[in-house]
Tab-separated table of C-alpha atoms and ligand atoms in Angstrom:
chain	number	residue	atom	x	y	z
A	1	MET	CA	205.044	97.865	-91.818
A	2	LYS	CA	202.139	95.257	-93.149
A	3	LEU	CA	199.207	96.845	-93.356
A	4	SER	CA	195.783	95.085	-93.128
A	5	LYS	CA	194.224	92.766	-95.425
A	6	ARG	CA	190.493	94.947	-94.199
A	7	ILE	CA	192.703	98.716	-95.891
A	8	GLN	CA	194.230	96.667	-98.231
A	9	ALA	CA	190.847	95.427	-100.205
A	10	VAL	CA	189.975	99.243	-100.110
A	11	THR	CA	190.109	101.142	-103.074
A	12	PRO	CA	191.393	104.782	-102.359
A	13	SER	CA	188.578	107.381	-103.426
A	14	ALA	CA	188.844	108.344	-107.097
A	15	THR	CA	187.289	111.976	-106.828
A	16	MET	CA	189.570	112.738	-104.066
A	17	ALA	CA	192.630	111.715	-106.595
A	18	LEU	CA	191.605	113.721	-109.646
A	19	SER	CA	190.963	116.450	-107.205
A	20	SER	CA	194.072	116.507	-106.563
A	21	ARG	CA	195.822	116.610	-109.431
A	22	ALA	CA	193.445	119.523	-110.273
A	23	LYS	CA	195.168	121.281	-107.554
A	24	GLU	CA	198.055	120.342	-108.026
A	25	LEU	CA	198.236	121.871	-111.587
A	26	ALA	CA	196.950	124.965	-110.377
A	27	LYS	CA	200.011	125.248	-108.032
A	28	GLN	CA	201.768	125.392	-111.202
A	29	GLY	CA	200.492	128.232	-112.863
A	30	LYS	CA	198.137	126.167	-115.050
A	31	ASP	CA	194.039	127.594	-115.457
A	32	VAL	CA	192.500	124.835	-114.449
A	33	ILE	CA	189.031	124.910	-114.054
A	34	ASN	CA	187.394	121.931	-111.309
A	35	LEU	CA	184.421	120.348	-111.651
A	36	SER	CA	184.938	117.327	-110.360
A	37	ILE	CA	183.788	118.299	-107.011
A	38	GLY	CA	180.877	117.180	-104.988
A	39	GLU	CA	180.061	120.420	-102.250
A	40	PRO	CA	178.429	123.413	-103.003
A	41	ASP	CA	180.789	126.370	-104.114
A	42	PHE	CA	178.680	128.636	-101.902
A	43	ASN	CA	179.851	130.140	-98.459
A	44	THR	CA	177.811	129.075	-95.689
A	45	PRO	CA	175.134	131.254	-94.824
A	46	SER	CA	176.774	133.636	-92.100
A	47	PHE	CA	173.670	133.318	-89.804
A	48	ILE	CA	175.081	129.988	-89.249
A	49	GLY	CA	179.136	130.521	-88.733
A	50	GLN	CA	178.071	133.801	-86.389
A	51	ALA	CA	176.020	131.362	-84.055
A	52	ALA	CA	178.752	128.990	-84.069
A	53	ILE	CA	181.081	132.158	-83.426
A	54	GLU	CA	178.484	132.979	-80.594
A	55	ALA	CA	178.583	129.612	-78.808
A	56	ILE	CA	183.012	129.413	-79.240
A	57	ASN	CA	182.433	133.009	-76.764
A	58	GLU	CA	179.227	131.631	-74.840
A	59	ASN	CA	181.213	128.686	-74.017
A	60	LEU	CA	179.691	125.733	-74.867
A	61	THR	CA	181.678	124.258	-76.994
A	62	ASP	CA	184.061	123.538	-74.625
A	63	SER	CA	183.188	119.982	-73.288
A	64	TYR	CA	182.213	116.133	-74.661
A	65	THR	CA	178.851	116.215	-75.698
A	66	PRO	CA	176.740	113.106	-75.680
A	67	ALA	CA	177.851	111.045	-78.228
A	68	GLY	CA	175.206	110.392	-80.404
A	69	GLY	CA	174.437	114.237	-80.170
A	70	LEU	CA	172.924	117.651	-78.574
A	71	PRO	CA	169.773	116.572	-76.988
A	72	GLU	CA	168.163	119.496	-78.724
A	73	LEU	CA	169.783	119.408	-81.922
A	74	LYS	CA	167.685	116.110	-82.376
A	75	GLN	CA	165.160	117.195	-80.915
A	76	LYS	CA	164.996	119.795	-83.699
A	77	ILE	CA	165.981	117.233	-86.259
A	78	ALA	CA	163.677	114.962	-85.362
A	79	GLU	CA	161.014	118.120	-85.568
A	80	ARG	CA	162.109	118.452	-89.211
A	81	ILE	CA	161.824	115.101	-90.978
A	82	ASN	CA	158.681	114.832	-88.732
A	83	SER	CA	157.381	118.221	-90.498
A	84	GLU	CA	158.763	116.846	-93.549
A	85	HIS	CA	157.225	113.322	-93.379
A	86	LYS	CA	154.717	113.173	-91.336
A	87	THR	CA	156.646	110.408	-89.083
A	88	ILE	CA	156.743	110.581	-85.224
A	89	PHE	CA	160.411	110.577	-84.231
A	90	SER	CA	161.907	111.599	-81.656
A	91	SER	CA	165.734	112.798	-80.309
A	92	GLN	CA	165.592	108.776	-78.855
A	93	ASN	CA	165.539	108.009	-83.091
A	94	ILE	CA	168.506	110.500	-83.729
A	95	ALA	CA	172.038	109.923	-83.770
A	96	VAL	CA	174.005	113.004	-85.153
A	97	THR	CA	177.335	112.016	-86.732
A	98	THR	CA	180.729	113.228	-88.533
A	99	GLY	CA	179.378	114.053	-91.631
A	100	ALA	CA	176.852	111.800	-93.553
A	101	LYS	CA	180.078	109.816	-94.928
A	102	TYR	CA	180.218	108.444	-90.843
A	103	ALA	CA	176.571	107.815	-90.763
A	104	LEU	CA	176.976	105.426	-93.620
A	105	TYR	CA	180.020	103.767	-92.248
A	106	ALA	CA	178.734	103.864	-88.778
A	107	LEU	CA	175.115	102.314	-90.097
A	108	ALA	CA	177.706	99.288	-92.061
A	109	GLN	CA	179.868	98.442	-88.864
A	110	VAL	CA	176.477	98.305	-86.813
A	111	LEU	CA	174.223	95.975	-88.900
A	112	LEU	CA	176.047	94.291	-90.894
A	113	ASN	CA	178.205	91.349	-90.292
A	114	PRO	CA	180.592	88.842	-92.617
A	115	GLY	CA	179.514	87.441	-95.782
A	116	ASP	CA	176.047	89.664	-95.772
A	117	GLU	CA	175.633	90.994	-98.804
A	118	VAL	CA	174.495	94.969	-99.679
A	119	LEU	CA	172.939	95.660	-103.028
A	120	ILE	CA	173.987	99.203	-104.347
A	121	PRO	CA	172.423	99.627	-107.374
A	122	LEU	CA	174.296	102.046	-110.191
A	123	PRO	CA	175.657	104.136	-110.485
A	124	TYR	CA	176.455	104.262	-106.922
A	125	TRP	CA	178.410	107.136	-104.441
A	126	VAL	CA	181.878	106.350	-104.972
A	127	SER	CA	182.212	104.779	-100.521
A	128	TYR	CA	179.166	102.874	-100.500
A	129	GLY	CA	181.146	99.445	-101.339
A	130	GLU	CA	184.467	100.985	-99.964
A	131	GLN	CA	182.646	101.128	-96.113
A	132	VAL	CA	180.493	97.645	-96.668
A	133	LYS	CA	184.229	96.388	-97.818
A	134	LEU	CA	185.068	97.766	-94.080
A	135	ALA	CA	182.479	96.172	-92.602
A	136	GLY	CA	182.899	92.481	-93.758
A	137	ALA	CA	180.235	92.578	-96.095
A	138	LYS	CA	180.442	92.050	-99.475
A	139	PRO	CA	179.007	95.425	-102.346
A	140	ILE	CA	176.529	93.806	-105.042
A	141	PHE	CA	176.519	96.418	-107.833
A	142	VAL	CA	172.957	96.187	-109.521
A	143	LYS	CA	173.267	97.675	-112.359
A	144	PRO	CA	169.819	98.793	-113.749
A	145	GLU	CA	168.791	97.654	-117.255
A	146	LYS	CA	167.391	100.097	-118.313
A	147	GLY	CA	167.969	104.158	-118.178
A	148	LEU	CA	169.602	105.206	-115.055
A	149	LYS	CA	167.288	103.883	-111.967
A	150	VAL	CA	166.304	100.359	-110.244
A	151	THR	CA	163.585	98.192	-110.298
A	152	PRO	CA	162.907	95.196	-108.489
A	153	ALA	CA	163.059	93.301	-110.648
A	154	ASP	CA	166.739	93.910	-111.433
A	155	LEU	CA	167.309	94.190	-108.057
A	156	GLN	CA	165.878	90.391	-107.449
A	157	ASN	CA	168.488	89.403	-110.065
A	158	TYR	CA	171.510	89.625	-107.347
A	159	THR	CA	169.763	89.081	-104.649
A	160	HIS	CA	170.599	85.715	-102.129
A	161	ASN	CA	169.780	84.466	-99.063
A	162	SER	CA	172.613	86.518	-97.560
A	163	THR	CA	171.166	89.745	-98.882
A	164	LYS	CA	170.599	92.214	-96.470
A	165	MET	CA	170.624	95.588	-97.144
A	166	LEU	CA	169.648	97.325	-100.501
A	167	ILE	CA	171.654	101.465	-100.435
A	168	ILE	CA	168.800	103.781	-102.018
A	169	ASN	CA	170.484	107.463	-103.309
A	170	SER	CA	167.767	109.779	-104.729
A	171	PRO	CA	168.431	112.427	-106.383
A	172	ASN	CA	171.438	110.307	-107.491
A	173	ASN	CA	175.180	111.235	-106.923
A	174	PRO	CA	176.601	110.845	-110.102
A	175	SER	CA	173.058	111.169	-112.126
A	176	GLY	CA	171.165	113.651	-111.053
A	177	GLN	CA	168.346	111.235	-111.610
A	178	VAL	CA	165.036	110.997	-108.822
A	179	TYR	CA	163.293	108.035	-107.980
A	180	THR	CA	159.444	108.686	-108.478
A	181	LYS	CA	156.814	108.010	-105.707
A	182	ALA	CA	155.857	104.576	-107.832
A	183	GLU	CA	158.982	103.397	-108.583
A	184	LEU	CA	160.007	103.775	-104.965
A	185	ILE	CA	156.373	102.181	-103.707
A	186	ALA	CA	157.541	99.167	-105.697
A	187	ILE	CA	160.987	98.996	-104.363
A	188	GLY	CA	159.967	99.735	-101.287
A	189	LYS	CA	158.011	96.814	-101.112
A	190	TRP	CA	159.842	94.185	-102.497
A	191	ALA	CA	162.267	95.403	-99.896
A	192	ALA	CA	159.753	94.692	-97.485
A	193	GLU	CA	158.898	91.504	-98.360
A	194	ARG	CA	162.109	89.961	-98.216
A	195	GLN	CA	162.900	91.648	-94.527
A	196	ILE	CA	166.189	93.949	-96.778
A	197	THR	CA	167.012	96.513	-94.824
A	198	ILE	CA	166.882	100.276	-97.147
A	199	ILE	CA	169.133	102.775	-96.512
A	200	ALA	CA	167.271	106.240	-97.675
A	201	ASP	CA	170.568	108.473	-98.461
A	202	ASP	CA	168.494	111.898	-99.290
A	203	ILE	CA	171.454	114.051	-98.459
A	204	TYR	CA	170.096	115.625	-101.778
A	205	GLY	CA	166.517	116.256	-101.499
A	206	LYS	CA	166.776	119.473	-101.091
A	207	LEU	CA	168.180	120.405	-104.434
A	208	ILE	CA	165.532	119.536	-106.094
A	209	TYR	CA	164.390	121.004	-110.034
A	210	ASN	CA	161.928	122.184	-112.403
A	211	GLN	CA	158.803	121.245	-110.877
A	212	THR	CA	160.465	117.737	-109.884
A	213	GLN	CA	158.423	115.764	-107.219
A	214	PHE	CA	161.037	114.608	-104.672
A	215	THR	CA	159.380	111.473	-102.674
A	216	SER	CA	161.378	109.795	-99.787
A	217	LEU	CA	160.867	106.027	-98.535
A	218	LEU	CA	160.332	108.175	-95.714
A	219	ASP	CA	157.067	109.287	-96.890
A	220	LEU	CA	155.442	105.840	-97.880
A	221	ASP	CA	153.081	103.658	-95.998
A	222	ASP	CA	154.148	102.081	-93.045
A	223	ASP	CA	154.541	98.748	-93.648
A	224	ILE	CA	157.579	99.760	-96.297
A	225	ARG	CA	159.233	103.210	-94.026
A	226	GLN	CA	159.303	100.571	-90.825
A	227	ASN	CA	161.678	98.887	-93.554
A	228	VAL	CA	163.975	102.309	-93.908
A	229	ILE	CA	167.047	104.139	-91.841
A	230	LEU	CA	167.202	107.756	-93.434
A	231	ILE	CA	170.486	109.569	-93.947
A	232	ASP	CA	171.314	112.621	-94.134
A	233	GLY	CA	172.908	115.824	-93.273
A	234	LEU	CA	173.401	119.921	-93.935
A	235	SER	CA	176.393	119.639	-96.001
A	236	LYS	CA	175.103	120.255	-99.555
A	237	THR	CA	171.796	121.564	-98.064
A	238	TYR	CA	173.679	124.309	-96.449
A	239	ALA	CA	176.459	124.654	-98.196
A	240	MET	CA	178.287	123.512	-94.846
A	241	THR	CA	180.769	120.064	-96.222
A	242	GLY	CA	184.010	121.727	-93.889
A	243	TRP	CA	181.141	121.684	-90.864
A	244	ARG	CA	180.776	117.918	-91.630
A	245	VAL	CA	177.171	117.490	-90.178
A	246	GLY	CA	175.483	114.344	-90.668
A	247	TYR	CA	172.435	112.017	-89.472
A	248	ILE	CA	170.522	109.024	-89.443
A	249	ALA	CA	167.154	108.622	-88.388
A	250	GLY	CA	165.470	104.959	-86.723
A	251	ASP	CA	164.687	102.800	-84.624
A	252	SER	CA	165.528	103.498	-81.298
A	253	ASN	CA	167.580	100.433	-80.689
A	254	LEU	CA	169.551	100.850	-83.781
A	255	ILE	CA	170.209	104.551	-82.443
A	256	THR	CA	171.369	103.181	-79.058
A	257	ALA	CA	173.671	100.627	-81.476
A	258	LEU	CA	175.486	102.974	-82.559
A	259	ASN	CA	175.239	105.521	-80.058
A	260	SER	CA	177.786	102.827	-78.821
A	261	PHE	CA	179.736	102.099	-81.942
A	262	LEU	CA	179.322	106.618	-81.461
A	263	SER	CA	181.348	106.284	-78.444
A	264	HIS	CA	184.345	104.336	-79.406
A	265	SER	CA	185.367	105.556	-82.424
A	266	THR	CA	184.469	109.234	-82.978
A	267	SER	CA	182.734	110.671	-79.273
A	268	ASN	CA	181.071	113.253	-80.213
A	269	LEU	CA	180.363	115.265	-83.811
A	270	SER	CA	182.255	118.297	-83.151
A	271	ALA	CA	180.733	120.561	-80.539
A	272	VAL	CA	181.000	124.352	-82.081
A	273	SER	CA	179.652	122.267	-85.473
A	274	GLN	CA	176.792	120.673	-83.497
A	275	TYR	CA	175.451	124.079	-82.432
A	276	ALA	CA	175.974	125.925	-85.531
A	277	ALA	CA	173.732	123.131	-86.932
A	278	LEU	CA	171.122	123.686	-84.438
A	279	ALA	CA	171.400	127.501	-86.020
A	280	ALA	CA	170.742	126.431	-89.503
A	281	LEU	CA	167.789	124.336	-88.888
A	282	THR	CA	166.286	126.841	-86.693
A	283	GLY	CA	167.079	130.491	-88.696
A	284	GLU	CA	165.952	131.781	-91.784
A	285	GLN	CA	165.119	129.345	-94.288
A	286	ALA	CA	165.216	131.660	-97.460
A	287	CYS	CA	169.367	130.409	-98.203
A	288	VAL	CA	168.480	127.287	-98.931
A	289	GLU	CA	166.150	128.243	-101.694
A	290	ASN	CA	168.750	130.640	-102.909
A	291	MET	CA	170.480	128.061	-103.375
A	292	ARG	CA	168.643	125.697	-105.268
A	293	GLN	CA	167.834	128.028	-107.271
A	294	GLU	CA	171.429	129.212	-108.485
A	295	TYR	CA	172.048	125.493	-109.362
A	296	GLU	CA	168.577	125.326	-111.124
A	297	LYS	CA	169.445	128.141	-113.346
A	298	ARG	CA	173.666	126.459	-114.416
A	299	LEU	CA	170.429	122.784	-114.345
A	300	ASN	CA	169.149	124.573	-117.665
A	301	ILE	CA	171.575	126.488	-119.049
A	302	LEU	CA	174.210	123.919	-119.257
A	303	ALA	CA	172.652	120.557	-120.304
A	304	PRO	CA	171.341	122.066	-123.642
A	305	LEU	CA	175.512	123.146	-124.412
A	306	LEU	CA	176.958	120.304	-122.370
A	307	ASP	CA	174.708	117.561	-124.709
A	308	GLY	CA	176.025	119.756	-127.788
A	309	VAL	CA	179.216	118.432	-127.317
A	310	GLU	CA	180.643	116.174	-129.758
A	311	GLY	CA	179.893	112.213	-128.417
A	312	PHE	CA	178.059	113.365	-124.924
A	313	LYS	CA	175.117	112.029	-124.401
A	314	LEU	CA	172.974	113.160	-121.537
A	315	ILE	CA	170.161	110.413	-121.535
A	316	GLU	CA	168.190	111.787	-118.928
A	317	LYS	CA	168.352	115.254	-118.284
A	318	PRO	CA	169.433	116.016	-113.717
A	319	GLN	CA	166.560	116.427	-111.964
A	320	GLY	CA	168.643	116.427	-108.317
A	321	ALA	CA	171.547	117.213	-107.030
A	322	PHE	CA	174.827	119.041	-109.037
A	323	TYR	CA	175.610	117.007	-111.911
A	324	PHE	CA	175.700	116.106	-114.740
A	325	PHE	CA	176.722	112.231	-115.859
A	326	PRO	CA	176.976	112.051	-119.626
A	327	ASP	CA	177.731	109.079	-122.200
A	328	ILE	CA	180.897	109.724	-123.672
A	329	SER	CA	180.991	106.536	-125.183
A	330	GLU	CA	180.536	107.925	-128.913
A	331	ALA	CA	183.505	110.837	-127.437
A	332	LEU	CA	186.108	107.607	-126.498
A	333	LYS	CA	185.336	106.458	-130.240
A	334	LEU	CA	186.443	110.367	-131.703
A	335	THR	CA	189.401	110.854	-129.846
A	336	GLY	CA	190.216	107.411	-129.293
A	337	TYR	CA	190.598	107.444	-125.657
A	338	LYS	CA	189.755	103.485	-124.046
A	339	THR	CA	187.693	104.405	-120.978
A	340	ALA	CA	186.632	107.810	-119.491
A	341	ASN	CA	189.666	107.529	-117.098
A	342	ASP	CA	191.622	108.175	-119.905
A	343	PHE	CA	189.281	110.530	-121.256
A	344	ALA	CA	189.383	112.561	-118.010
A	345	LEU	CA	193.367	112.315	-117.522
A	346	ALA	CA	194.420	114.005	-120.561
A	347	LEU	CA	191.351	115.946	-120.662
A	348	LEU	CA	192.790	117.559	-117.339
A	349	GLU	CA	196.558	117.632	-118.217
A	350	LYS	CA	195.322	119.175	-121.956
A	351	GLU	CA	192.610	121.317	-121.416
A	352	GLY	CA	193.153	122.118	-117.459
A	353	VAL	CA	189.629	121.053	-117.183
A	354	ALA	CA	189.084	118.743	-113.809
A	355	THR	CA	185.740	116.062	-113.437
A	356	VAL	CA	185.415	112.377	-112.536
A	357	PRO	CA	186.037	109.383	-114.753
A	358	GLY	CA	182.582	107.280	-114.660
A	359	GLU	CA	184.082	103.595	-113.427
A	360	ALA	CA	184.077	105.237	-109.842
A	361	PHE	CA	180.507	105.521	-109.857
A	362	GLY	CA	180.477	101.688	-111.734
A	363	TYR	CA	180.439	103.588	-115.572
A	364	PRO	CA	183.716	103.538	-117.725
A	365	GLU	CA	181.609	105.173	-120.364
A	366	HIS	CA	180.130	108.513	-118.498
A	367	LEU	CA	181.945	111.200	-117.121
A	368	ARG	CA	180.411	113.191	-114.375
A	369	ILE	CA	181.073	117.171	-114.254
A	370	SER	CA	179.822	118.947	-111.541
A	371	TYR	CA	177.980	122.274	-112.385
A	372	ALA	CA	178.505	123.911	-108.249
A	373	ALA	CA	180.889	125.816	-109.695
A	374	ASP	CA	180.692	129.647	-111.621
A	375	LEU	CA	178.069	129.847	-114.416
A	376	ASP	CA	180.595	131.147	-116.605
A	377	ARG	CA	183.897	128.952	-115.847
A	378	ILE	CA	181.738	126.239	-116.497
A	379	LYS	CA	180.733	127.218	-120.249
A	380	GLU	CA	184.154	127.567	-120.781
A	381	ALA	CA	185.203	124.298	-119.758
A	382	ILE	CA	182.411	123.193	-121.747
A	383	ASN	CA	184.151	125.186	-124.663
A	384	ARG	CA	187.388	123.628	-123.634
A	385	MET	CA	185.609	119.779	-124.108
A	386	LYS	CA	184.011	120.447	-127.384
A	387	LYS	CA	187.702	121.832	-128.435
A	388	PHE	CA	189.245	118.389	-127.149
A	389	VAL	CA	186.919	116.279	-128.631
A	390	ASN	CA	187.184	118.101	-131.590
A	391	LYS	CA	190.675	118.054	-132.138
B	401	PLP	C1	175.457	110.361	-102.477
B	401	PLP	C2	176.187	111.172	-101.898
B	401	PLP	N1	176.096	110.756	-99.522
B	401	PLP	C3	176.654	111.200	-98.657
B	401	PLP	C4	177.700	112.353	-98.588
B	401	PLP	C5	178.417	112.564	-97.697
B	401	PLP	O1	178.014	113.939	-97.306
B	401	PLP	P1	178.922	114.404	-95.901
B	401	PLP	O2	180.178	112.893	-95.553
B	401	PLP	O3	179.308	115.911	-96.824
B	401	PLP	O4	177.692	114.342	-95.227
B	401	PLP	C6	178.189	112.321	-99.885
B	401	PLP	C7	179.186	113.550	-99.683
B	401	PLP	O5	179.852	113.661	-101.365
B	401	PLP	C8	176.644	112.302	-101.347
B	401	PLP	O6	177.769	112.615	-102.474
């Protein structure tokens, strides 16, 4: 069978590849500590599941919903965004999607033409580039001159006439870095002046640690935020990855176009997930803070331990999300592995610790280590890494 050129140009998800090898080894009886996963290790709070069960029992979930989501859910999402960012969205400004991943995919399909260029700052979440390619457009990866965040000067170096979009992900997967308000204003102004649309992927916006101030691009002045499309979802905040609840907030014309796209692709997000989402957004929010505090505790305990692994260097301590992204270039020299990919594979096979090599995010001398896992198991994993490097 001859596959399309489109799909042949796509690289399979590296995070999924390592995580499935980890699962395979675990199945064979090996004691594997899987730190490659990008999802909360908590169960979905029980009141959310309970609301879903009730919706099923009341036969509310038997039918299609509007493609862009239940009106009451869109209304609730709009209210939530308005209360957090002082925006004036209504349900006409919201489309509910099958995860934030599909929200991004749908946006690429609706906004990009062949030949359009999309600026993607490094390090970047694995799917951005591939989704842009699937829309026939061109991902342009922007490496920060300094540190792990881009500036307008960095972006300018990669900007051409065909530059149409910029994706900003703060807190960032994989680096855990959070853009400051001043940094976002500079980027926002730069993009607005050039009519480059900004996609703000705020999916980790509730996972912020140690008094770091989170600013969304939607918090900025109208001249900036009119040019911003928000992507968010419930996966990380409410430990709901399997429910696949994502959403887009933006201009109502864009949402109309997205509804049309959704109506021909997924139709609606499954109705039961939409009722669960409604419960998550309207119910008691203590669960969100409890999970955040647990990640923060892990971050503060583990960061110095990880920094203590010979050859590992945390350029900046993460301020959000749930990943470490140390520079392991010295550890590569010590162990003789050429790339983080070789290093990560050997670490998995020899010590049973699964991580994600930095190649997947545009940094071949880094490793992504998730701390969305049991604290003692991560400590054990760090001990194994020490052993692995010092062998
Ligand atoms: C930066 C970023 N954006 C979007 C997503 C997609 O999340 P979901 O599709 O579960 O809503 C992820 C998931 O890992 C992510 O890390």
